[in-house]
XYZ file of N, CA and C in Angstrom:
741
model
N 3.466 20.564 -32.203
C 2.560 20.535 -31.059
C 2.961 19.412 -30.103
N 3.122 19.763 -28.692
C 3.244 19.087 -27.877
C 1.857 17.194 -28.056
N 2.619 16.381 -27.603
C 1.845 15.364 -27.530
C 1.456 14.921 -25.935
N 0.301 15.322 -25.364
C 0.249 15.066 -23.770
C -0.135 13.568 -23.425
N 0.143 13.224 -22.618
C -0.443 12.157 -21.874
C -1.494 11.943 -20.735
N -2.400 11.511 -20.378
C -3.361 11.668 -19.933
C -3.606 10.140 -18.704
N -2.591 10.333 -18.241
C -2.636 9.625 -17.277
C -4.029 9.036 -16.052
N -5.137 8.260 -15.835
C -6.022 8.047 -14.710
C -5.586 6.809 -13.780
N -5.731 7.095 -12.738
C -5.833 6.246 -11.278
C -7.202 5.365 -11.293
N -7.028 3.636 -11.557
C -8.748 3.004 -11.186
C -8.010 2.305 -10.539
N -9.150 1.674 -10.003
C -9.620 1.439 -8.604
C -10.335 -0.023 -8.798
N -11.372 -0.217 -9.798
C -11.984 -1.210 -10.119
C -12.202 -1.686 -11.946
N -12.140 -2.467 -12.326
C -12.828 -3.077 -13.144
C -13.003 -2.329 -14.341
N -14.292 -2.167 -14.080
C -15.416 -1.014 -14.804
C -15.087 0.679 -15.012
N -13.921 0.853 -14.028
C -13.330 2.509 -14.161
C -12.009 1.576 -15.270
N -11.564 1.100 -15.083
C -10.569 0.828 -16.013
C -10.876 0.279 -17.292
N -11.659 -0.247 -17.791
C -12.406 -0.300 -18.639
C -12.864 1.042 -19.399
N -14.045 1.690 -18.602
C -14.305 3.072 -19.124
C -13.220 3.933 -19.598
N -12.110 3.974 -18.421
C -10.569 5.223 -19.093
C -10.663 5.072 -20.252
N -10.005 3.411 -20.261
C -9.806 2.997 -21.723
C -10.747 3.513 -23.009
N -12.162 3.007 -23.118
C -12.856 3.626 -23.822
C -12.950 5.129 -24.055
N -12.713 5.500 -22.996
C -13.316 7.179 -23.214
C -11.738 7.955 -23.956
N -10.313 7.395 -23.737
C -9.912 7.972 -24.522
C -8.999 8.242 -23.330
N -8.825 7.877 -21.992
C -7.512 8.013 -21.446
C -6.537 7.390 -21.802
N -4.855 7.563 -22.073
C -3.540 7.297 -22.443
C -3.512 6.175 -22.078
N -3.339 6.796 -20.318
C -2.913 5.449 -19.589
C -3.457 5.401 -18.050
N -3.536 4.008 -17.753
C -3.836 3.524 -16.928
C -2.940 2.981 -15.418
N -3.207 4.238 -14.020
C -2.059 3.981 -13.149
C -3.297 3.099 -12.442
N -2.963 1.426 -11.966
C -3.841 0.373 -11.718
C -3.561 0.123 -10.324
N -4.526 0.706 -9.238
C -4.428 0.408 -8.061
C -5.115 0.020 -7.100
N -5.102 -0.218 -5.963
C -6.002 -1.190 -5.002
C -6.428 -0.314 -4.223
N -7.591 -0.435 -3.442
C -7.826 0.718 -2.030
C -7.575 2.021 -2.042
N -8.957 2.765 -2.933
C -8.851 3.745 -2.856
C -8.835 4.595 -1.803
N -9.616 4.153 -0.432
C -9.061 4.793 0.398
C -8.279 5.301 1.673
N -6.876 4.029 0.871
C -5.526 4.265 1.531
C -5.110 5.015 0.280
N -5.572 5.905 -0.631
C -4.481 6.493 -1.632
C -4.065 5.614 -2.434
N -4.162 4.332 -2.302
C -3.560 3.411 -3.354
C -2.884 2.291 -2.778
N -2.930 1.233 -3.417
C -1.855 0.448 -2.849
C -1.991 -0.741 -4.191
N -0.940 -1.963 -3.878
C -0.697 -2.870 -5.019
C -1.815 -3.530 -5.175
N -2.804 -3.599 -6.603
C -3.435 -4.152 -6.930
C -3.543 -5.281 -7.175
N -4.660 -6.433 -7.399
C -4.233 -7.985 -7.519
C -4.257 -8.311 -9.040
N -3.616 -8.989 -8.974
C -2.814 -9.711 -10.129
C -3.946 -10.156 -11.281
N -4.778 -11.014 -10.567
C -6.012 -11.093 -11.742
C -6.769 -10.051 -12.457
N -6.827 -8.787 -11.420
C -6.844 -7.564 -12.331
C -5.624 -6.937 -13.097
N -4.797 -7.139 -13.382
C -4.092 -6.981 -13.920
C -4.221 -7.765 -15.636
N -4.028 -8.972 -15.043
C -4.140 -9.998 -16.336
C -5.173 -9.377 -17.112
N -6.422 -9.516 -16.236
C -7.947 -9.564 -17.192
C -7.694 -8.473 -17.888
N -6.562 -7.092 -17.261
C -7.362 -5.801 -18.347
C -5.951 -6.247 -19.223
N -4.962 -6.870 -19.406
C -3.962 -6.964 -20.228
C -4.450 -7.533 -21.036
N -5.775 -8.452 -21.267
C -5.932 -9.073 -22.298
C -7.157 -8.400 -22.844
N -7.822 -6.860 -22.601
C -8.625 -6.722 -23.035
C -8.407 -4.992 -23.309
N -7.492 -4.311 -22.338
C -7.213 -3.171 -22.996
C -6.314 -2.756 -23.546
N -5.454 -1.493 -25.040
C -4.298 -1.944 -25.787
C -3.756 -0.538 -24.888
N -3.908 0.344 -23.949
C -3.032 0.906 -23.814
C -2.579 0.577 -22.444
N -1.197 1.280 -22.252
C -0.561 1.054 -21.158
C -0.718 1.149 -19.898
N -0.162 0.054 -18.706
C -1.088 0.234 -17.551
C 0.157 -0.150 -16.561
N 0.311 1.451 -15.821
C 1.297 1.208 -14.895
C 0.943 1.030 -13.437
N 1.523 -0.057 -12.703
C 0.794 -0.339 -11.064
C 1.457 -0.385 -10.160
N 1.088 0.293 -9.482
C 1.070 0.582 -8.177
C 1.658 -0.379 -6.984
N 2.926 -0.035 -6.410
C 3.650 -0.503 -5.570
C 3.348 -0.422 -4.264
N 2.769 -0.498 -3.394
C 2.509 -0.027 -2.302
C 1.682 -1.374 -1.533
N 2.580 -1.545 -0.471
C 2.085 -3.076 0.436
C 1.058 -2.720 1.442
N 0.963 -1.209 1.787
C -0.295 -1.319 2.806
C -0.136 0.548 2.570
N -1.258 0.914 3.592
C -1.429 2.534 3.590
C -0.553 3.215 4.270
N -0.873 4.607 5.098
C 0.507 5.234 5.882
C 1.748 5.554 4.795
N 2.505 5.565 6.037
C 4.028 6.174 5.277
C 4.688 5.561 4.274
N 5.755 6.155 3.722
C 6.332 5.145 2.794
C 7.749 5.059 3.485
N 7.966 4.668 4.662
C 9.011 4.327 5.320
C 8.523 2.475 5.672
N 9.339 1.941 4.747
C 9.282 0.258 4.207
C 10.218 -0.081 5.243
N 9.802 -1.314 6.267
C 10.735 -2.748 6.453
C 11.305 -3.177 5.749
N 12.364 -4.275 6.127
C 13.410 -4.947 5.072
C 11.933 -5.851 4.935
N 11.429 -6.028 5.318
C 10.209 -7.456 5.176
C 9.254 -6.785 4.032
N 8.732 -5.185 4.353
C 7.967 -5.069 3.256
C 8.357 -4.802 2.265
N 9.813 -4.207 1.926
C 10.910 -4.080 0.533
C 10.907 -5.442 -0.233
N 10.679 -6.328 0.609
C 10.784 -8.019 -0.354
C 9.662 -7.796 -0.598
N 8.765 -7.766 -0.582
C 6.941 -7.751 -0.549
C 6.896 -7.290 -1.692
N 7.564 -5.823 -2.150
C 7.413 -4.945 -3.172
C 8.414 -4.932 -4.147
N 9.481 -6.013 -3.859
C 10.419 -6.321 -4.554
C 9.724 -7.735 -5.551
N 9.356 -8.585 -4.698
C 8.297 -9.555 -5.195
C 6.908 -9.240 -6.351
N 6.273 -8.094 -5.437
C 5.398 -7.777 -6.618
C 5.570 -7.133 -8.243
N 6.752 -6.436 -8.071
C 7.288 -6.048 -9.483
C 7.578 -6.753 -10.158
N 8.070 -8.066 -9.748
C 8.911 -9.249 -10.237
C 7.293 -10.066 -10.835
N 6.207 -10.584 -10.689
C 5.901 -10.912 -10.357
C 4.461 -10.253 -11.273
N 3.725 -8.952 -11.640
C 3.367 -8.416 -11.897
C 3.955 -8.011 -13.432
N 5.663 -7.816 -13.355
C 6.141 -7.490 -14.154
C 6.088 -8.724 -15.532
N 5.914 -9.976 -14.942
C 6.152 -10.770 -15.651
C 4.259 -10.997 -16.329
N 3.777 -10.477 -15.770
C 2.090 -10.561 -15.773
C 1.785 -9.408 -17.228
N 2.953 -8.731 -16.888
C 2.810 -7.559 -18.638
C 2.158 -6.498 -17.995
N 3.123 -5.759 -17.118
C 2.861 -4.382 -16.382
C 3.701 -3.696 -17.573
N 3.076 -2.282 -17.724
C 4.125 -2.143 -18.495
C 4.474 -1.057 -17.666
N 4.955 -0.576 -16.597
C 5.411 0.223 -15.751
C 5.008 0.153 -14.519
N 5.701 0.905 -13.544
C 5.217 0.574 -11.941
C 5.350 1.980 -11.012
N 4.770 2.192 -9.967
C 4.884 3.619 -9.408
C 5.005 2.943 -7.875
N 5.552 3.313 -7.467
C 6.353 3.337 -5.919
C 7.129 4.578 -5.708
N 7.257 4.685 -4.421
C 8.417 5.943 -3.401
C 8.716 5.337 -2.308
N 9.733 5.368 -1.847
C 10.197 5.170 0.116
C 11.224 6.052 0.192
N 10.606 6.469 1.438
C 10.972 7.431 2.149
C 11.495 6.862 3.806
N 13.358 7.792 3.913
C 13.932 7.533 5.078
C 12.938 7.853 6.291
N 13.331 7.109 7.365
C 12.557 8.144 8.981
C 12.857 9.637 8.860
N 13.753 10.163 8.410
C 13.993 11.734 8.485
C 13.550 12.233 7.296
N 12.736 11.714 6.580
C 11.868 12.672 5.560
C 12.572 12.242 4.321
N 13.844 11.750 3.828
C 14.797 12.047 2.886
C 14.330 11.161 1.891
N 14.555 11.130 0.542
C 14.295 9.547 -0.916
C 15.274 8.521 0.365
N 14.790 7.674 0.104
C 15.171 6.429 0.306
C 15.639 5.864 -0.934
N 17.165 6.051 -1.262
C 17.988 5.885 -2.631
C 17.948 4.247 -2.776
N 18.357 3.934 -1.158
C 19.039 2.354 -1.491
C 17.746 1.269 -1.496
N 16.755 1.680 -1.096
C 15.445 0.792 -1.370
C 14.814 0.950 -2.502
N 14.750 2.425 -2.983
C 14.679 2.822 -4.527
C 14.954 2.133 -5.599
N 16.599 2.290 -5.507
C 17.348 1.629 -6.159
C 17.246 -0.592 -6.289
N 16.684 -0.590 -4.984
C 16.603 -2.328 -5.505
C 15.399 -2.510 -6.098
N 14.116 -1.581 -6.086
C 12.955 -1.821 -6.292
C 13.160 -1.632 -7.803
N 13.716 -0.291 -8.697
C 14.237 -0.322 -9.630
C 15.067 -1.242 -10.643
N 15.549 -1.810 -9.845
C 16.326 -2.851 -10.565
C 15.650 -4.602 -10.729
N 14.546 -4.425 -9.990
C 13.550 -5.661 -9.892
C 12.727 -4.871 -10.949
N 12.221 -4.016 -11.446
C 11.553 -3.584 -12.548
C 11.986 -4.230 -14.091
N 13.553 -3.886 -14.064
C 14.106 -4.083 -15.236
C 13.819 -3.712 -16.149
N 14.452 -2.360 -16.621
C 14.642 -1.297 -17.398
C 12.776 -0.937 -17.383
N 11.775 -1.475 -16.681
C 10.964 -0.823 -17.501
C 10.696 0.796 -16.765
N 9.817 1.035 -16.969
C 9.553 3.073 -16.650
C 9.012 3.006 -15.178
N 9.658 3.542 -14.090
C 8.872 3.986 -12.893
C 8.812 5.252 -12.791
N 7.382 5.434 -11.999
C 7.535 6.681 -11.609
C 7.561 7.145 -9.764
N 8.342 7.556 -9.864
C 8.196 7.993 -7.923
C 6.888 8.513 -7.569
N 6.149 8.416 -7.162
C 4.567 8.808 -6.755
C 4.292 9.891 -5.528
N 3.407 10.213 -5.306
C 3.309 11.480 -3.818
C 3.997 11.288 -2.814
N 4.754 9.715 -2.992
C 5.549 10.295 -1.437
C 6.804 11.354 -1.434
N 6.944 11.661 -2.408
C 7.623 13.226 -2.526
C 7.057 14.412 -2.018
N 5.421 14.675 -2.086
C 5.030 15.510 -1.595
C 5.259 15.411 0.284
N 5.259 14.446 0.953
C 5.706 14.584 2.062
C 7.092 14.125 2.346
N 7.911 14.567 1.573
C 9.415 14.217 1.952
C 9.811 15.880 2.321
N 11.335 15.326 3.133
C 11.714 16.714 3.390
C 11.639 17.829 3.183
N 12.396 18.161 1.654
C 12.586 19.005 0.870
C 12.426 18.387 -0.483
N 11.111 18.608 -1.333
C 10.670 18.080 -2.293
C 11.500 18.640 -2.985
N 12.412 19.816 -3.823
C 13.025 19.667 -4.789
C 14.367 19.161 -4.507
N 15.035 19.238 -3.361
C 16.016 18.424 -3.329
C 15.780 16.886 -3.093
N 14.705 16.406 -3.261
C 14.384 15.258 -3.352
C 14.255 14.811 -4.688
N 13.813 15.608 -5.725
C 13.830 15.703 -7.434
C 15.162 14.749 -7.208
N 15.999 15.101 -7.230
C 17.579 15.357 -7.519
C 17.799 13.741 -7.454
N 17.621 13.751 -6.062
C 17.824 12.254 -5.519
C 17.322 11.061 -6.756
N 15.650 11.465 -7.064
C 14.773 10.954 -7.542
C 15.523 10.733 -9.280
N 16.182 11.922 -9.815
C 16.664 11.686 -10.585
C 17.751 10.741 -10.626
N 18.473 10.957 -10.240
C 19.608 10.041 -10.025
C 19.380 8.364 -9.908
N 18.341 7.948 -8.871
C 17.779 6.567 -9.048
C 17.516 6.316 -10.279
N 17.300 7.166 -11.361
C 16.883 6.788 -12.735
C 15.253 6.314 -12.753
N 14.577 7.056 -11.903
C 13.254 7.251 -12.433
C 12.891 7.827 -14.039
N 11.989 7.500 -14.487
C 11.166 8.389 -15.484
C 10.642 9.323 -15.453
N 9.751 9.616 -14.304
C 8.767 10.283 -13.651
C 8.333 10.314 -12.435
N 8.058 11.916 -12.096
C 7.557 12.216 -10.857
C 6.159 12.625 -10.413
N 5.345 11.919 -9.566
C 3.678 12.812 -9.466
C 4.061 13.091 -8.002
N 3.377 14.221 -8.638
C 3.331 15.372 -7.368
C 2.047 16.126 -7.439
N 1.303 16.855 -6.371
C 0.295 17.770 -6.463
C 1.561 19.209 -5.995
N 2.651 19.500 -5.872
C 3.590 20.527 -5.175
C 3.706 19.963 -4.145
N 3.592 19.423 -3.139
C 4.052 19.217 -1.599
C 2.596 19.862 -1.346
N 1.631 19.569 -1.496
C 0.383 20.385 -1.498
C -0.802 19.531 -1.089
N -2.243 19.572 -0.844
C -3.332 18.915 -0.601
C -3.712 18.987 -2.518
N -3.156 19.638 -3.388
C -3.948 19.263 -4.214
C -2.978 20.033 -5.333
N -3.374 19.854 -6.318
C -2.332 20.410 -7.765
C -2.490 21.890 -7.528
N -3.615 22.945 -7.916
C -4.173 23.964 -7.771
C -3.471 24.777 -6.385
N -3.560 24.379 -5.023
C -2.828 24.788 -4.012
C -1.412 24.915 -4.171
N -0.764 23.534 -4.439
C 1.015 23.559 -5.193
C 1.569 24.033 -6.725
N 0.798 24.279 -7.495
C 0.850 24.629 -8.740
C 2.023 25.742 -8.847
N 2.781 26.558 -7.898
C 3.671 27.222 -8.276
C 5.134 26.336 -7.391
N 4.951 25.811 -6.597
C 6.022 24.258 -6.536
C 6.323 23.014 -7.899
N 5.050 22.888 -8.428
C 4.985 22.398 -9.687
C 6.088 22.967 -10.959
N 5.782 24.571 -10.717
C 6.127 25.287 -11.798
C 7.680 25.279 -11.562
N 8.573 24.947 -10.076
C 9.722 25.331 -9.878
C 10.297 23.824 -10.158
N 9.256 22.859 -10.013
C 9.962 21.207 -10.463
C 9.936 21.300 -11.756
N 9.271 21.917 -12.428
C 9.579 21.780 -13.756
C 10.572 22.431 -14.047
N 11.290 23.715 -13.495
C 12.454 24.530 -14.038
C 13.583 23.395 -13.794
N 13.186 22.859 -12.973
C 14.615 22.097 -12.418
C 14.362 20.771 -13.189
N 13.532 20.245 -13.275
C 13.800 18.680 -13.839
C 14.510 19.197 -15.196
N 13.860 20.160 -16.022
C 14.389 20.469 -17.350
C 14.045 18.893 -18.064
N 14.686 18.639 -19.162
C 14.286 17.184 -19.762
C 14.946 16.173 -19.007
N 15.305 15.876 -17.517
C 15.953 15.094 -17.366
C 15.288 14.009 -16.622
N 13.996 14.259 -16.163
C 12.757 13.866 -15.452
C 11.269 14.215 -15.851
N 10.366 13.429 -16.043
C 8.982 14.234 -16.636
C 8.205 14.212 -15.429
N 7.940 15.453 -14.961
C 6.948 16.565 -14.050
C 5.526 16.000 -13.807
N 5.014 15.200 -13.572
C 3.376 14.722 -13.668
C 2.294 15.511 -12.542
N 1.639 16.256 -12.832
C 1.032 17.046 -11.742
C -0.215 16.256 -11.697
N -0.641 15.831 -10.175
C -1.347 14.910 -9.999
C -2.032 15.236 -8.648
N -3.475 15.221 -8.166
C -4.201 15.435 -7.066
C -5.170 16.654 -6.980
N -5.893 16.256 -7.103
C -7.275 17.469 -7.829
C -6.862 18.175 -9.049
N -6.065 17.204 -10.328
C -5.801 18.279 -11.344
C -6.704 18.869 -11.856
N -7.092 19.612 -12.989
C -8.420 20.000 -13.574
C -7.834 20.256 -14.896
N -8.600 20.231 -16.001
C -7.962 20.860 -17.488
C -7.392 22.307 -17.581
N -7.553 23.273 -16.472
C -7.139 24.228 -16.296
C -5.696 24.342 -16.279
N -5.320 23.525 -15.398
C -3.912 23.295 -15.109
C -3.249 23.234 -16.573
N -4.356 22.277 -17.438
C -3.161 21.977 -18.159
C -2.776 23.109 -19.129
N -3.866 24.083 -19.450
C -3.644 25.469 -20.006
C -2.254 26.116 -19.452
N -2.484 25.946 -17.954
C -1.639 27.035 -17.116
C -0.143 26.483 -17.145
N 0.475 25.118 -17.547
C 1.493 24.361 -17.725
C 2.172 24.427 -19.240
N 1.064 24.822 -19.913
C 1.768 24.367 -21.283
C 3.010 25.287 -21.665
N 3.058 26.427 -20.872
C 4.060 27.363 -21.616
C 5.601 26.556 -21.136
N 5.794 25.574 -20.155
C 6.418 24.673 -20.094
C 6.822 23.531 -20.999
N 7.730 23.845 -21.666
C 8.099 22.740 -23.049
C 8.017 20.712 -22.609
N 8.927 21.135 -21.091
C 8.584 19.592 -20.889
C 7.644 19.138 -19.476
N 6.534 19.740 -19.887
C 5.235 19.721 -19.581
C 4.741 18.581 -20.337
N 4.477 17.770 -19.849
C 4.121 15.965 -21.226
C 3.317 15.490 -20.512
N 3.154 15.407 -19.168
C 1.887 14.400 -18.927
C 1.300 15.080 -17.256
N -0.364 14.976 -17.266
C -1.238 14.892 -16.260
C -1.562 13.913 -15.971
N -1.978 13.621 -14.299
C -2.308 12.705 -13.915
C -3.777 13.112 -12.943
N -5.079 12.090 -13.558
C -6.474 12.989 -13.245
C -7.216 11.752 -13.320
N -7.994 12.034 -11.738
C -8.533 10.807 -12.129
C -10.178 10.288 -12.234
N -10.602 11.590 -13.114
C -12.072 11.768 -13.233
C -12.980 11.163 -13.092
N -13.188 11.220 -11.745
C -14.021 10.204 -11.000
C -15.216 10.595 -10.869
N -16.513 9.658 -11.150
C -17.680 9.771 -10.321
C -17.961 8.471 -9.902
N -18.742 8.609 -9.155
C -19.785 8.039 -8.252
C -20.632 7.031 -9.129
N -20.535 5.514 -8.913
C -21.719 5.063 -9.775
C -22.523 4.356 -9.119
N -23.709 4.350 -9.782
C -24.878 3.565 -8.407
C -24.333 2.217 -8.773
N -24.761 1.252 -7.810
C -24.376 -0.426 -7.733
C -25.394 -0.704 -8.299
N -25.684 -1.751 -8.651
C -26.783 -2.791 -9.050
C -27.562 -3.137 -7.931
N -26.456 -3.776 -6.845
C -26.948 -4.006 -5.846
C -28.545 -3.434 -5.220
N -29.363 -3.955 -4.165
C -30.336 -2.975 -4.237
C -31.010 -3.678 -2.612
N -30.562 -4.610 -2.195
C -30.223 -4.759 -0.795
C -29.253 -4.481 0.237
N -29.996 -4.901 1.289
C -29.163 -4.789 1.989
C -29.436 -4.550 3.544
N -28.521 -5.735 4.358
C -29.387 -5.950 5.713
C -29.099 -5.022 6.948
N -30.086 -4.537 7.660
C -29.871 -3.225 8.376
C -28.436 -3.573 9.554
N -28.799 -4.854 9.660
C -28.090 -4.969 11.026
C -26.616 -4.959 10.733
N -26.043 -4.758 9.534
C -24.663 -5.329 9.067
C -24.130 -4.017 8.368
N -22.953 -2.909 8.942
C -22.529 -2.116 7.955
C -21.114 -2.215 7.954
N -20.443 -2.042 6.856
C -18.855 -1.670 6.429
C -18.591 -0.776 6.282
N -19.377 0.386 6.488
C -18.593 1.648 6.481
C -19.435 2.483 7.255
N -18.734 3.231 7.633
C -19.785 4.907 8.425
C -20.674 5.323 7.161
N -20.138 5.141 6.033
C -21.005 5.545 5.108
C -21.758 4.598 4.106
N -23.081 4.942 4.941
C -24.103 3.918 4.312
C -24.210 3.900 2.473
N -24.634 5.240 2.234
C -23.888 5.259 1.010
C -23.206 4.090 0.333
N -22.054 3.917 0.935
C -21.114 4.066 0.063
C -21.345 1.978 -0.677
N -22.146 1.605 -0.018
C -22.328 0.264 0.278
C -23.207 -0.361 -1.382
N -23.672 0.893 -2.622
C -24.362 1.453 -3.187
C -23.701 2.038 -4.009
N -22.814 1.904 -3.924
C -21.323 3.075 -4.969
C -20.417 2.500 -5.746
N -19.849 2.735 -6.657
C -18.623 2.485 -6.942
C -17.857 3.107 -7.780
N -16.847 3.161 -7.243
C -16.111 4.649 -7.985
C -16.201 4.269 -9.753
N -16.102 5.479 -10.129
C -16.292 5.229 -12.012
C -15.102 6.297 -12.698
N -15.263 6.346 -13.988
C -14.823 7.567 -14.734
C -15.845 8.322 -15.611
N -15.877 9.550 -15.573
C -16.820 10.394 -16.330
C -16.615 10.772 -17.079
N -16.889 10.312 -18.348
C -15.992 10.600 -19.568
C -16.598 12.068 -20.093
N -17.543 13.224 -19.349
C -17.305 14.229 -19.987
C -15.985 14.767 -19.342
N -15.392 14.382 -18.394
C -14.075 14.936 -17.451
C -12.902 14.720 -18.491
N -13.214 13.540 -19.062
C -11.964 13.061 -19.562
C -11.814 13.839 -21.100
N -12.752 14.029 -21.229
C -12.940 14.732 -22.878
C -12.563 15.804 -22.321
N -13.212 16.972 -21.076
C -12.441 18.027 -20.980
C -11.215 18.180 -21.437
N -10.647 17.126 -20.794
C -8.997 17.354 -20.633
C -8.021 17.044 -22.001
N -9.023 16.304 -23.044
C -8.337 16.251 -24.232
C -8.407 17.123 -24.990
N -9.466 18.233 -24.888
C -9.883 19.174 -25.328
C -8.761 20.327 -25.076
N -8.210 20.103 -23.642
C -7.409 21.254 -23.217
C -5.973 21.089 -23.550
N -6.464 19.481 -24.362
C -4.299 19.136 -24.726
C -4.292 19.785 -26.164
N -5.705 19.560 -26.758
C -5.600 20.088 -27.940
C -6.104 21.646 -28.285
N -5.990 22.633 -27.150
C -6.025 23.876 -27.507
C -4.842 24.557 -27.499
């Protein structure tokens, strides 16, 4: 029987905490959920290294937008691996991408080598690169581990037969991570794929704050809401999905 991995995206604290408990693998550890992600701070890092035992890979990314990097922000993200890495990351996820859509091999390649040997994975900026499977290729060759992708798609479910053609092609030479509205469904619909090994899901709800003020004249977001929120994990989501590794 296949052994899956169960990859979640937090955001804060208390969602990374919960993964852990509820029985997620691993932990992809990132900042600003809504730029999509970006490099998380370091004290979160530490605090969950000394309190959770599974693995927690983070997130490369110096600000939101494209992943077409300055020589200024390549040191930035060359720095944080270095830097993070030594903090007991045990993996890291970054992509850059040329102005013409293409992997960005030679920024790849230094960000990779500031890792040192440990596991990256290239992240969605594949889904907006040129030609996502001839971007595989590229991606392979840098000596990635792994690729998340939803297909070049708004979501796994929409790309799921782009998915199905990265997997013919990676074969074992790259592991396939389907990632962006996954659902346990998917993972039914993947398994007839041998190197089908890991989802990336990041079963989120909504949690009320503690908080319980709050002054009219002062807002941070269009959404009042949200001032009252904080993203969580729902561990009946997460049990779904172990449920669906083990059918």
């Amino acid at each position: 029987m296949n052994q899956y991995i169960l990859e979640a995206p937090v955001f804060n604290l208390r969602s990374a905490l919960d993964a852990a408990d509820f029985g997620v693998h691993r932990l992809e550890l990132c900042g600003s959920f809504l730029e999509g992600g970006e490099t998380p701070s370091a004290g979160m890092l530490k605090v969950l290294k000394e309190t959770v035992q599974i693995p927690i890979f983070v997130m490369i990314r110096p600000r939101g937008g494209d992943f077409c990097y300055s020589k200024g922000e390549l040191e930035v993200m060359k720095r944080d691996i270095q830097i993070l890495g030594e903090m007991g990351a045990d993996g890291f996820v970054f992509g850059a991408l040329k102005p013409n859509g293409e992997v960005d091999k030679a920024a790849c390649n230094t960000l990779l080598k500031s890792a040192a040997g440990k596991p990256c994975t290239f992240h969605r900026a594949i889904d907006v690169s040129k030609n996502p499977l001839e971007s595989l290729e590229d991606i392979v060759d840098c000596g990635f581990a792994s690729i998340l992708t939803s297909g070049a798609k708004n979501s796994v479910s929409e790309g799921i037969n782009t998915i199905k053609r990265m997997l013919e092609k990676a074969g074992n030479r790259i592991i396939i991570m389907p990632g962006g509205g996954s659902e346990p469904a998917h993972v039914k619909e993947l398994q007839s794929f041998e190197n089908f090994k890991e989802i990336h899901a990041s079963c989120k709800v909504k949690v009320r704050s503690e908080n319980r003020f709050t002054y009219s004249e002062v807002k941070f977001s269009p959404d009042e809401n949200s001032f009252f929120e904080h993203l969580g994990i729902d561990a009946a989501k997460v049990q779904n999905f172990l449920k669906a590794f083990a059918s």
